[in-house]
Tab-separated table of C-alpha atoms in Angstrom:
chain	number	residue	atom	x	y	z
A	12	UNK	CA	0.000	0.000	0.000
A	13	UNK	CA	2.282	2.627	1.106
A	14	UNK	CA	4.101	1.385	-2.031
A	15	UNK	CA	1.882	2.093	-4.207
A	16	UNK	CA	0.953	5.689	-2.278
A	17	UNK	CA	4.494	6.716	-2.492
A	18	UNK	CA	4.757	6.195	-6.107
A	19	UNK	CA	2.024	7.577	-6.346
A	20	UNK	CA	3.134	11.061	-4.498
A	21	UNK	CA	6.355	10.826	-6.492
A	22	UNK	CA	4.948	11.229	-9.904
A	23	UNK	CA	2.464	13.900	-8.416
A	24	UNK	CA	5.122	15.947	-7.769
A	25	UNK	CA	7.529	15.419	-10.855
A	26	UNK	CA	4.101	16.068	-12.975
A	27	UNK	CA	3.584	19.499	-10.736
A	28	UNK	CA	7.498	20.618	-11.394
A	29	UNK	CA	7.460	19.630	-15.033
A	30	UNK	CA	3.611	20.924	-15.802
A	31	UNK	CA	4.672	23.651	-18.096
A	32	UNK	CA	6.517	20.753	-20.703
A	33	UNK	CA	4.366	20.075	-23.184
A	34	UNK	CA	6.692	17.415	-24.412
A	35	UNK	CA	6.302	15.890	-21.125
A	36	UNK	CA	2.515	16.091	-20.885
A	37	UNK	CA	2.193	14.427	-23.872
A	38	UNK	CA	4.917	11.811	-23.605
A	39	UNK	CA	3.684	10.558	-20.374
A	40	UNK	CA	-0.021	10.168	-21.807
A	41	UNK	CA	1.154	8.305	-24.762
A	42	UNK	CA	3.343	6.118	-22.364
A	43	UNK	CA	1.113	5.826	-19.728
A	44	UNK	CA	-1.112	3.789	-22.494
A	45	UNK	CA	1.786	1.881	-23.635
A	46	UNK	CA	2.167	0.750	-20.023
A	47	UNK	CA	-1.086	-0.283	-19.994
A	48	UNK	CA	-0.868	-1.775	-23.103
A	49	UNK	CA	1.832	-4.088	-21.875
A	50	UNK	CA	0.382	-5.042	-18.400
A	51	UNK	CA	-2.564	-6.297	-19.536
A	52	UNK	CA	-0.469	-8.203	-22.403
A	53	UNK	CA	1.548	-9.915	-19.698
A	54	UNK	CA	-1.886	-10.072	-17.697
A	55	UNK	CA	-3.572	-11.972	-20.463
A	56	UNK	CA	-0.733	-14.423	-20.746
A	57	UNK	CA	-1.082	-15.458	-17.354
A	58	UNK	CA	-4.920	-15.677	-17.829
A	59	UNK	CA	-4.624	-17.583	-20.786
A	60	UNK	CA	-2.193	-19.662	-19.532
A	61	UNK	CA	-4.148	-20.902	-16.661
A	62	UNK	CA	-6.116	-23.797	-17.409
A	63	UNK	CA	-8.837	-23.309	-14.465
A	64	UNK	CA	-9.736	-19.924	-15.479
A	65	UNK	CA	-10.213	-20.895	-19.445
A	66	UNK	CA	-12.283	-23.961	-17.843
A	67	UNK	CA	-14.336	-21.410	-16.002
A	68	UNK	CA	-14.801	-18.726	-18.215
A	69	UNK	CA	-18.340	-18.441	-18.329
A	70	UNK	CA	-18.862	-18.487	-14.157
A	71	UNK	CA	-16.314	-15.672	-13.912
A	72	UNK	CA	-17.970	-14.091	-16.661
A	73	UNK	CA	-21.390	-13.755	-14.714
A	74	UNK	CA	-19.675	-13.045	-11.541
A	75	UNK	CA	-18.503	-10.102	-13.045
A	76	UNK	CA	-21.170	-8.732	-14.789
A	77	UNK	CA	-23.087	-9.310	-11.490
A	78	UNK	CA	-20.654	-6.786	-9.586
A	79	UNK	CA	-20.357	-4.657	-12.564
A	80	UNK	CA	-24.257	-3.796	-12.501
A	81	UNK	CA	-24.777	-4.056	-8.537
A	82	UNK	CA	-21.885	-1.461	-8.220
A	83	UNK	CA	-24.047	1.037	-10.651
A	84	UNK	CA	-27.244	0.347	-9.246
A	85	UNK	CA	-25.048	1.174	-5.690
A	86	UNK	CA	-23.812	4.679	-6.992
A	87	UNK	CA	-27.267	5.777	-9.077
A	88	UNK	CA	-29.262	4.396	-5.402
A	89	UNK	CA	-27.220	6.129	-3.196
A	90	UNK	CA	-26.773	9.632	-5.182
A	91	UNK	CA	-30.375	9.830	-5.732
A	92	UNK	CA	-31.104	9.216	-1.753
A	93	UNK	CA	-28.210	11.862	-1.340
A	94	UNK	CA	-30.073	14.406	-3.591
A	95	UNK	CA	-33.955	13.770	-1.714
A	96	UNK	CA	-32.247	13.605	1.300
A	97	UNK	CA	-31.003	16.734	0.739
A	98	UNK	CA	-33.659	19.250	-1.333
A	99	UNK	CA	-36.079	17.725	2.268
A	100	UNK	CA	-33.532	19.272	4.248
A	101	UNK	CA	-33.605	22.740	2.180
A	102	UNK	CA	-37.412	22.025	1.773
A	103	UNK	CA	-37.339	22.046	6.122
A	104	UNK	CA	-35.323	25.422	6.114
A	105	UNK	CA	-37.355	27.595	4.249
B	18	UNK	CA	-13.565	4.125	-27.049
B	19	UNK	CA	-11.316	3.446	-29.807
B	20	UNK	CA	-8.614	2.967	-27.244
B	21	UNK	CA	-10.759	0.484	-25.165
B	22	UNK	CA	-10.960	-1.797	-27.840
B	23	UNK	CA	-7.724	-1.243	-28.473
B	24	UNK	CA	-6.876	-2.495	-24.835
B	25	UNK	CA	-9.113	-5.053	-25.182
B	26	UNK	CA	-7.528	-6.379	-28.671
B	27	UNK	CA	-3.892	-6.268	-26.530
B	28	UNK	CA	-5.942	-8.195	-23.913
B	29	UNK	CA	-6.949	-10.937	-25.914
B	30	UNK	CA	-4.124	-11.305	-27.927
B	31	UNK	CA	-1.913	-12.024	-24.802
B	32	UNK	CA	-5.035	-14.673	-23.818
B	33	UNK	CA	-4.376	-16.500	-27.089
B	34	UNK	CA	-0.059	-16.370	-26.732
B	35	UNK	CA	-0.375	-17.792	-23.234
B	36	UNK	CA	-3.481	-20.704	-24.269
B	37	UNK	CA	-1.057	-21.176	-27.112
B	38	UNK	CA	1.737	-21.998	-24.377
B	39	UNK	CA	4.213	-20.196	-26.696
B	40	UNK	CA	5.139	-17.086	-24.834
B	41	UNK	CA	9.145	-16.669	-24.814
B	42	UNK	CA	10.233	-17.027	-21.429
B	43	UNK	CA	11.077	-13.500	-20.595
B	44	UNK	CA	7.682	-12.191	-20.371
B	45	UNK	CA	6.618	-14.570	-17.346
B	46	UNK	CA	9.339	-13.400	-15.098
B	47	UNK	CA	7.900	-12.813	-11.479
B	48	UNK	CA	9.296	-9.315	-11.436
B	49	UNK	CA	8.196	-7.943	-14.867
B	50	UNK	CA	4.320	-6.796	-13.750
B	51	UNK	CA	6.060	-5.287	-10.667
B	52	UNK	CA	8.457	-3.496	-12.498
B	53	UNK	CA	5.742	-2.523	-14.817
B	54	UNK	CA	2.773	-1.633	-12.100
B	55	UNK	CA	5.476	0.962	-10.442
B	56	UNK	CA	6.384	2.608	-14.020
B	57	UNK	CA	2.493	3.071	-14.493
B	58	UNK	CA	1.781	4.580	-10.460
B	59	UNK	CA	4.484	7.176	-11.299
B	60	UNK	CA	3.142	7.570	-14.623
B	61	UNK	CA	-0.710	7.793	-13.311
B	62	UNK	CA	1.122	10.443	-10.623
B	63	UNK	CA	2.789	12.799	-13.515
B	64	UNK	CA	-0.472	12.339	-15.539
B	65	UNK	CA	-2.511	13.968	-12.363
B	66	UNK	CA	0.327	16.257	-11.199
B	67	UNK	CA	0.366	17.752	-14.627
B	68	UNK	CA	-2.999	18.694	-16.112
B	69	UNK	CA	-3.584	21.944	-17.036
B	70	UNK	CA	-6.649	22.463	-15.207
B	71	UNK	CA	-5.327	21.475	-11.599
B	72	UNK	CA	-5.109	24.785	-10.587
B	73	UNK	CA	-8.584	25.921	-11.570
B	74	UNK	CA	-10.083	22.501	-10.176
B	75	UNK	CA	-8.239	23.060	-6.892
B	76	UNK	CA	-9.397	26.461	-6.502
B	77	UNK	CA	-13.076	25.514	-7.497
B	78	UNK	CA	-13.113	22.998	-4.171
B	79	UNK	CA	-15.637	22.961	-2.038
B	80	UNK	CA	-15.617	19.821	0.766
B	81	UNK	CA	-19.581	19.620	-0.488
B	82	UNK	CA	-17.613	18.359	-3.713
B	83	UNK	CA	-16.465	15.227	-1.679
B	84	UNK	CA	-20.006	13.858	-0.967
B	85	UNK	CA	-20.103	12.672	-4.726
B	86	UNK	CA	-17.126	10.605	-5.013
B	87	UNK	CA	-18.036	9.224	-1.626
B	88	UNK	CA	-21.598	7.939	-2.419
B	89	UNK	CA	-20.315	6.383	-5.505
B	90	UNK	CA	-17.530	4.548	-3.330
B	91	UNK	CA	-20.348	3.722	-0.037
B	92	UNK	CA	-23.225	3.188	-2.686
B	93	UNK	CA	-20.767	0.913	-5.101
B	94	UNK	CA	-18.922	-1.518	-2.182
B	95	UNK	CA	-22.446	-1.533	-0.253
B	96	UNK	CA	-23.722	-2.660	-2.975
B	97	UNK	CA	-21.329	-5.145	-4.356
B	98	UNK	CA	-21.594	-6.856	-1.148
B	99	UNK	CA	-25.016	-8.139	-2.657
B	100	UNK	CA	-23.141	-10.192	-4.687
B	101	UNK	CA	-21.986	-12.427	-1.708
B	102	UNK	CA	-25.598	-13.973	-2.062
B	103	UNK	CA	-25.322	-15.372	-5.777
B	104	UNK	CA	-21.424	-16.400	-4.904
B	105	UNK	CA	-21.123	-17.903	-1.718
B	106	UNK	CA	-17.877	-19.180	-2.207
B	107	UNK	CA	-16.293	-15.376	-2.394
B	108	UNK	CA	-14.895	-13.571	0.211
B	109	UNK	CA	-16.481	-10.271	1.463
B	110	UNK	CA	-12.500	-8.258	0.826
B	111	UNK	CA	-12.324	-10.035	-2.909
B	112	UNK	CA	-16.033	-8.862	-3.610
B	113	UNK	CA	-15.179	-5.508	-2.399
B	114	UNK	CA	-11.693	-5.251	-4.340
B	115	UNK	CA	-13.443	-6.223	-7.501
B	116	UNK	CA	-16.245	-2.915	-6.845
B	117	UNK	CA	-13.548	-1.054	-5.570
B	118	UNK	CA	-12.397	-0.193	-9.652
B	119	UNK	CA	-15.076	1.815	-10.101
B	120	UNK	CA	-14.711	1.178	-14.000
B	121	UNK	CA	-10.490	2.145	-13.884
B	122	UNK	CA	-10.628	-1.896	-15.711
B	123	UNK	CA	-7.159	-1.829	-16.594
B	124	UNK	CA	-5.444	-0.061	-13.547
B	125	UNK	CA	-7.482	-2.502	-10.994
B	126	UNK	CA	-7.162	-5.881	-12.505
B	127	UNK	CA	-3.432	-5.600	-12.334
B	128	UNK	CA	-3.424	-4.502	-9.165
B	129	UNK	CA	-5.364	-7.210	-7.826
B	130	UNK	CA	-3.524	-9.796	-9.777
B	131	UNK	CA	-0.127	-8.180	-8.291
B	132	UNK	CA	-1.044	-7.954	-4.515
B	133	UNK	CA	-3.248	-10.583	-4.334
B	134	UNK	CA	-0.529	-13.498	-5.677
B	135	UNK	CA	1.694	-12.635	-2.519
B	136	UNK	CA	-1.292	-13.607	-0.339
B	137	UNK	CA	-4.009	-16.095	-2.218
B	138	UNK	CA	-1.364	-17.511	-4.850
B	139	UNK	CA	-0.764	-17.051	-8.432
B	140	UNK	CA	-3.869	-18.600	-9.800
B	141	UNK	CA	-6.440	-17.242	-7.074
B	142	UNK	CA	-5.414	-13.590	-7.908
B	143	UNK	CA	-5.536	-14.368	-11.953
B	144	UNK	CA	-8.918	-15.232	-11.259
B	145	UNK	CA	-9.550	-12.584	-9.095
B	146	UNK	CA	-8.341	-10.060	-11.689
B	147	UNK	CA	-9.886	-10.961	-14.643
B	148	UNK	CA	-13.297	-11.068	-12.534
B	149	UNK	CA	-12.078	-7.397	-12.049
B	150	UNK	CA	-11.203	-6.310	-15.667
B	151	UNK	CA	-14.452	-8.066	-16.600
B	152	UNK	CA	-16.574	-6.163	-14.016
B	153	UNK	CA	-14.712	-2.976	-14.579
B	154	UNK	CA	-15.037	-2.995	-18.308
B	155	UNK	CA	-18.835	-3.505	-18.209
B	156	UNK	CA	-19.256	-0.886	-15.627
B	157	UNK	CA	-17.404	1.261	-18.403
B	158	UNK	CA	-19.500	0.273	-21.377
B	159	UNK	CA	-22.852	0.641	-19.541
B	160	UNK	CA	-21.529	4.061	-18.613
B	161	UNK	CA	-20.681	5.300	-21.888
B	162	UNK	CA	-23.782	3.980	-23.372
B	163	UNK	CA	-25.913	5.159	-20.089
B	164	UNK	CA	-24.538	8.401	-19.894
B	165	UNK	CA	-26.652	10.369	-22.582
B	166	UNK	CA	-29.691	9.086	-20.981
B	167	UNK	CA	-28.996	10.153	-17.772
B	168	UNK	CA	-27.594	13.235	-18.537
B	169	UNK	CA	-31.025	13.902	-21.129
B	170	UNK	CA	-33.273	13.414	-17.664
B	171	UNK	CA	-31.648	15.920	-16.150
B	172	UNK	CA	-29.483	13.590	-13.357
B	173	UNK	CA	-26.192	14.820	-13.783
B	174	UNK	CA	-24.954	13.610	-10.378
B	175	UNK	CA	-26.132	10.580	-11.238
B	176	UNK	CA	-24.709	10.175	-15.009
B	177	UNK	CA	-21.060	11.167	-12.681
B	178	UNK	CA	-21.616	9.193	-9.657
B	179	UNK	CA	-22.555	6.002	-12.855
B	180	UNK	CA	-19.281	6.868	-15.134
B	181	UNK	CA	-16.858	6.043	-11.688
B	182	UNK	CA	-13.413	6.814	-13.324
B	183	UNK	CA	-14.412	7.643	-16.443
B	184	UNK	CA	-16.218	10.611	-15.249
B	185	UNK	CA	-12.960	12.334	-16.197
B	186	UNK	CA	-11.957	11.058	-19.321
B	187	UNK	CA	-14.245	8.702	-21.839
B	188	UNK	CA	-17.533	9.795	-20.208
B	189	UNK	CA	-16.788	13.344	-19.777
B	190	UNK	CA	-17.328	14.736	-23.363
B	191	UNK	CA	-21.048	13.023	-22.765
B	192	UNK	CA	-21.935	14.438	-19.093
B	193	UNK	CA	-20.680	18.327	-20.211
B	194	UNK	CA	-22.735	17.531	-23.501
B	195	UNK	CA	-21.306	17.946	-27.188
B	196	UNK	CA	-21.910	21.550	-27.777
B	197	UNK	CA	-20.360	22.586	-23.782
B	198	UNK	CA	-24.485	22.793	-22.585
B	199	UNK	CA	-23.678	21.443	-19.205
B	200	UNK	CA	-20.266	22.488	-19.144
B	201	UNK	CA	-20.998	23.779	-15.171
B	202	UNK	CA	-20.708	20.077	-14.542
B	203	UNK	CA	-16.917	20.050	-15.339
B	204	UNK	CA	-15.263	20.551	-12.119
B	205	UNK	CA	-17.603	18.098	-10.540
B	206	UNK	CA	-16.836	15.636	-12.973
B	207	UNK	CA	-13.397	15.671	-13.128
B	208	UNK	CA	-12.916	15.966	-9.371
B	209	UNK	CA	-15.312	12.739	-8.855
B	210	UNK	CA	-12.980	10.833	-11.157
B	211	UNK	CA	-9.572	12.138	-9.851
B	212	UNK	CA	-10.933	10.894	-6.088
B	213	UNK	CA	-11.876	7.926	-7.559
B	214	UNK	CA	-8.195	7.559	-9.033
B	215	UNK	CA	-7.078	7.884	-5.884
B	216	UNK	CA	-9.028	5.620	-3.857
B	217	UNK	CA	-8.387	2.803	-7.062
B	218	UNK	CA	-4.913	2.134	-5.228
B	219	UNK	CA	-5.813	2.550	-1.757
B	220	UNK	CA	-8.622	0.309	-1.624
B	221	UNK	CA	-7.463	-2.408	-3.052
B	222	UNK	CA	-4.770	-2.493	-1.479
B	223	UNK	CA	-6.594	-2.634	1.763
B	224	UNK	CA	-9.370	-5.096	0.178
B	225	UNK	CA	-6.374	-7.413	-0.841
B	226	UNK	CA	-4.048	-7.762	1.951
């Protein structure tokens, strides 16, 4: 974790100094993809190289789409209750 | 989008070279997604560090602005949890690491698959991972096609809180609308998905360990 943070920090504060390089800004997009790029390259590797999961795609599939739409239904639920919750409250005051 | 497919295509052709079994040795070298993983956190850092309109989103802040990215996170994990009743044989942290990528597909599935190995093992993590990139990619999809709905109704909170992550980048031309219409949403948007971007790392860390 603090790993992770600290890297995190690091390039937060190289991208502040360097801001005003439009070389830089650019460079790091276009690299930041190519990292990407080649995670999920050596990602799929190990996926596809792993007999249980290819066995199993279509359980991991669901399990995923499950998650995928309970985690929207979570945000659009809990945004709308934030906005009633809220206009009551101004709906109280006035 | 065209990059998502793009990412996608990468994805799958590195499914096929590893079903194939003929990956060159090099590329399944312990260290190599480590390596990799800390290139891309500095890289995410510069990418953050550097945008032009840090300044103006800074000085637009409000703490008000936090309650958005926070009911996505509460109203995404809380929700996720539900999932623990189709697949009883998750855990409650892996459930909650998969929600916790709040669409950023490629970012949290290597994550996962990189903290995870050093606790569950190499093949419980893959499989946690992909469930991730899966989920995350959906949630990303729905979003983009969602979006202009949402947005149409009037619900821009919503069409944000929805996007996750990509209420900064793929979503955002959709939520401020083509022609700039609901351009006041900007600083919202962006600020929801640079929160987000932070709390990617954070929580699953936490989640996985």
């Amino acid at each position: 974790m603090f790993r992770i943070l600290l890297l995190l920090l690091i390039g937060t504060g190289i991208g502040l100094m360097l801001r005003n390089s439009a070389t830089l800004v650019h460079g790091i997009e276009k690299s930041t993809r190519y990292t990407i790029f080649l995670l999920l390259f050596i990602f799929g590797i190990s996926i596809g190289s792993n007999r249980s999961i290819i066995d199993n795609l279509g359980s991991v599939g669901l399990e995923a789409f499950t998650i995928a739409f309970l985690g929207i239904a979570g945000s659009f639920f809990t945004v709308s209750l934030f906005k009633y919750i809220s206009s009551k409250k101004k709906g109280g005051e006035k | 989008m065209k990059d998502s497919l793009a990412l996608l295509l990468v994805f799958a052709a590195g499914i096929c070279l590893g079903v194939s079994d003929m990956a060159p040795e090099f590329l399944h070298l312990p260290w190599l997604p480590t390596v990799a993983l800390s290139l891309l956190m500095v890289q995410v850092g510069i990418g953050l560090g550097s945008r032009k309109d840090l300044p103006a989103i800074i000085k637009s802040l409000h703490w008000s602005m936090l309650l958005l990215p926070l009911s996505t996170i509460v109203g995404t994990l809380t929700f996720s949890t539900l999932a623990l009743l189709l697949f009883r044989h998750e855990s409650l942290k892996d459930v909650l690491a998969v929600g916790s990528g709040f669409g950023y597909y490629s970012l949290s599935s290597v994550l996962i698959a990189e903290i995870k190995s050093a606790t569950a093992g190499m093949e419980k993590a893959t499989q946690l991972a992909t469930i991730a990139l899966l989920a995350n990619v959906t949630r990303e999809v729905f979003a983009l096609l969602c979006c202009p709905v949402i947005i149409r109704k009037g619900k821009g909170n919503a069409a944000i809180s929805i996007a996750g992550i990509s209420s900064m980048d793929v979503c955002l031309p959709m939520i401020i609308g083509r022609d700039g219409s609901k351009s006041q949403l900007l600083p919202t948007a962006v600020f929801h998905g640079f929160i987000l971007e932070l709390s990617v790392p954070l929580l699953i860390t936490l989640f996985c360990q």
